[in-house]
PDB file of C-alpha atoms in Angstrom:
ATOM      1  CA  UNK Q   6       0.009  -0.008   0.003  1.00 80.00           C
ATOM      2  CA  UNK Q   7       2.829   2.308   0.888  1.00 82.00           C
ATOM      3  CA  UNK Q   8       4.398   1.638  -2.472  1.00 84.00           C
ATOM      4  CA  UNK Q   9       1.172   2.593  -4.133  1.00 88.00           C
ATOM      5  CA  UNK Q  10       0.940   5.864  -2.218  1.00 87.00           C
ATOM      6  CA  UNK Q  11       4.576   6.669  -3.008  1.00 87.00           C
ATOM      7  CA  UNK Q  12       3.886   5.857  -6.669  1.00 88.00           C
ATOM      8  CA  UNK Q  13       0.786   8.132  -6.687  1.00 90.00           C
ATOM      9  CA  UNK Q  14       2.801  10.928  -4.985  1.00 91.00           C
ATOM     10  CA  UNK Q  15       5.650  10.407  -7.471  1.00 91.00           C
ATOM     11  CA  UNK Q  16       3.236  10.493 -10.446  1.00 90.00           C
ATOM     12  CA  UNK Q  17       1.595  13.618  -9.024  1.00 90.00           C
ATOM     13  CA  UNK Q  18       4.978  15.260  -8.634  1.00 93.00           C
ATOM     14  CA  UNK Q  19       5.902  14.304 -12.238  1.00 94.00           C
ATOM     15  CA  UNK Q  20       2.583  15.658 -13.468  1.00 94.00           C
ATOM     16  CA  UNK Q  21       3.174  18.942 -11.687  1.00 95.00           C
ATOM     17  CA  UNK Q  22       6.700  19.171 -13.134  1.00 94.00           C
ATOM     18  CA  UNK Q  23       5.300  18.352 -16.565  1.00 94.00           C
ATOM     19  CA  UNK Q  24       2.627  21.062 -16.061  1.00 95.00           C
ATOM     20  CA  UNK Q  25       5.325  23.609 -15.021  1.00 95.00           C
ATOM     21  CA  UNK Q  26       7.416  22.623 -18.113  1.00 95.00           C
ATOM     22  CA  UNK Q  27       4.356  22.850 -20.345  1.00 95.00           C
ATOM     23  CA  UNK Q  28       3.457  26.273 -18.970  1.00 95.00           C
ATOM     24  CA  UNK Q  29       7.066  27.391 -19.433  1.00 96.00           C
ATOM     25  CA  UNK Q  30       7.009  26.067 -22.980  1.00 96.00           C
ATOM     26  CA  UNK Q  31       3.791  28.008 -23.589  1.00 95.00           C
ATOM     27  CA  UNK Q  32       5.392  31.222 -22.232  1.00 96.00           C
ATOM     28  CA  UNK Q  33       8.491  30.610 -24.300  1.00 95.00           C
ATOM     29  CA  UNK Q  34       6.437  29.953 -27.405  1.00 96.00           C
ATOM     30  CA  UNK Q  35       4.386  33.086 -26.885  1.00 96.00           C
ATOM     31  CA  UNK Q  36       7.587  35.086 -26.418  1.00 96.00           C
ATOM     32  CA  UNK Q  37       9.104  33.607 -29.607  1.00 96.00           C
ATOM     33  CA  UNK Q  38       5.921  34.398 -31.492  1.00 97.00           C
ATOM     34  CA  UNK Q  39       5.951  37.931 -30.131  1.00 96.00           C
ATOM     35  CA  UNK Q  40       9.655  38.326 -31.071  1.00 96.00           C
ATOM     36  CA  UNK Q  41       9.018  36.959 -34.572  1.00 97.00           C
ATOM     37  CA  UNK Q  42       6.041  39.247 -34.950  1.00 97.00           C
ATOM     38  CA  UNK Q  43       8.093  42.272 -33.940  1.00 97.00           C
ATOM     39  CA  UNK Q  44      10.947  41.213 -36.237  1.00 97.00           C
ATOM     40  CA  UNK Q  45       8.592  40.796 -39.205  1.00 97.00           C
ATOM     41  CA  UNK Q  46       6.963  44.139 -38.391  1.00 97.00           C
ATOM     42  CA  UNK Q  47      10.379  45.820 -38.352  1.00 97.00           C
ATOM     43  CA  UNK Q  48      11.381  44.130 -41.594  1.00 97.00           C
ATOM     44  CA  UNK Q  49       8.141  45.272 -43.233  1.00 97.00           C
ATOM     45  CA  UNK Q  50       8.581  48.821 -41.947  1.00 98.00           C
ATOM     46  CA  UNK Q  51      12.161  48.948 -43.239  1.00 97.00           C
ATOM     47  CA  UNK Q  52      11.100  47.660 -46.665  1.00 97.00           C
ATOM     48  CA  UNK Q  53       8.273  50.227 -46.688  1.00 97.00           C
ATOM     49  CA  UNK Q  54      10.713  53.030 -45.833  1.00 97.00           C
ATOM     50  CA  UNK Q  55      13.055  51.939 -48.635  1.00 97.00           C
ATOM     51  CA  UNK Q  56      10.137  51.690 -51.083  1.00 97.00           C
ATOM     52  CA  UNK Q  57       8.857  55.107 -50.073  1.00 98.00           C
ATOM     53  CA  UNK Q  58      12.341  56.563 -50.500  1.00 96.00           C
ATOM     54  CA  UNK Q  59      12.578  55.085 -54.014  1.00 97.00           C
ATOM     55  CA  UNK Q  60       9.125  56.355 -54.873  1.00 98.00           C
ATOM     56  CA  UNK Q  61      10.006  59.815 -53.517  1.00 97.00           C
ATOM     57  CA  UNK Q  62      13.112  59.940 -55.741  1.00 97.00           C
ATOM     58  CA  UNK Q  63      11.095  58.878 -58.814  1.00 97.00           C
ATOM     59  CA  UNK Q  64       8.419  61.466 -58.060  1.00 97.00           C
ATOM     60  CA  UNK Q  65      11.030  64.195 -57.673  1.00 97.00           C
ATOM     61  CA  UNK Q  66      12.558  63.245 -61.025  1.00 97.00           C
ATOM     62  CA  UNK Q  67       9.146  63.223 -62.668  1.00 97.00           C
ATOM     63  CA  UNK Q  68       8.256  66.550 -61.099  1.00 98.00           C
ATOM     64  CA  UNK Q  69      11.536  68.071 -62.354  1.00 98.00           C
ATOM     65  CA  UNK Q  70      10.875  66.786 -65.840  1.00 97.00           C
ATOM     66  CA  UNK Q  71       7.351  68.184 -65.846  1.00 97.00           C
ATOM     67  CA  UNK Q  72       8.662  71.503 -64.496  1.00 98.00           C
ATOM     68  CA  UNK Q  73      11.235  71.681 -67.290  1.00 98.00           C
ATOM     69  CA  UNK Q  74       8.502  71.045 -69.885  1.00 97.00           C
ATOM     70  CA  UNK Q  75       6.331  73.801 -68.378  1.00 98.00           C
ATOM     71  CA  UNK Q  76       9.294  76.196 -68.116  1.00 98.00           C
ATOM     72  CA  UNK Q  77      10.190  75.523 -71.801  1.00 98.00           C
ATOM     73  CA  UNK Q  78       6.581  76.148 -72.803  1.00 97.00           C
ATOM     74  CA  UNK Q  79       6.484  79.444 -70.903  1.00 98.00           C
ATOM     75  CA  UNK Q  80       9.878  80.409 -72.329  1.00 98.00           C
ATOM     76  CA  UNK Q  81       8.611  79.830 -75.894  1.00 98.00           C
ATOM     77  CA  UNK Q  82       5.498  81.901 -75.151  1.00 98.00           C
ATOM     78  CA  UNK Q  83       7.572  84.651 -73.584  1.00 98.00           C
ATOM     79  CA  UNK Q  84       9.917  84.697 -76.518  1.00 97.00           C
ATOM     80  CA  UNK Q  85       6.991  84.834 -78.922  1.00 97.00           C
ATOM     81  CA  UNK Q  86       5.453  87.752 -77.038  1.00 97.00           C
ATOM     82  CA  UNK Q  87       8.757  89.560 -76.965  1.00 97.00           C
ATOM     83  CA  UNK Q  88       9.149  89.042 -80.711  1.00 97.00           C
ATOM     84  CA  UNK Q  89       5.620  90.343 -81.368  1.00 97.00           C
ATOM     85  CA  UNK Q  90       6.301  93.327 -79.121  1.00 96.00           C
ATOM     86  CA  UNK Q  91       9.605  94.069 -80.842  1.00 96.00           C
ATOM     87  CA  UNK Q  92       7.965  93.835 -84.263  1.00 96.00           C
ATOM     88  CA  UNK Q  93       4.956  96.015 -83.342  1.00 96.00           C
ATOM     89  CA  UNK Q  94       6.312  98.387 -80.666  1.00 95.00           C
ATOM     90  CA  UNK Q  95       6.807 101.385 -82.957  1.00 95.00           C
ATOM     91  CA  UNK Q  96       3.468 100.845 -84.694  1.00 95.00           C
ATOM     92  CA  UNK Q  97       1.612 100.570 -81.364  1.00 94.00           C
ATOM     93  CA  UNK Q  98       3.271 103.725 -79.974  1.00 94.00           C
ATOM     94  CA  UNK Q  99       2.415 105.604 -83.153  1.00 94.00           C
ATOM     95  CA  UNK Q 100      -1.212 104.355 -83.089  1.00 94.00           C
ATOM     96  CA  UNK Q 101      -1.725 105.239 -79.418  1.00 93.00           C
ATOM     97  CA  UNK Q 102      -0.119 108.648 -79.876  1.00 93.00           C
ATOM     98  CA  UNK Q 103      -2.311 109.428 -82.865  1.00 91.00           C
ATOM     99  CA  UNK Q 104      -5.439 108.404 -80.965  1.00 90.00           C
ATOM    100  CA  UNK Q 105      -4.523 110.597 -78.022  1.00 90.00           C
ATOM    101  CA  UNK Q 106      -3.675 113.595 -80.196  1.00 90.00           C
ATOM    102  CA  UNK Q 107      -6.892 113.205 -82.306  1.00 85.00           C
ATOM    103  CA  UNK Q 108      -9.205 113.305 -79.365  1.00 64.00           C
TER     104      UNK Q 108
END
């Protein structure tokens, strides 16, 4: 009978140790999962930062190209206006002066 009680106590002790180990394994697993989750999050954030940086550079280049096109267009229009002004300046002055003097 004593052997049986000792065996029951020993089995209970082993069960408690197994439970403690299982709980520790659960805590360890949760910690590893949390660490992996944080690592993956950090990797994702770093990739996102790199991608955003690349996109920003591309957008700046595109914006510069568009700006150059617009500046060239305005330059052509300005040059055209200057040419028209140079060609018609004397005639416009003469016409305005005549109108003022007539009235």
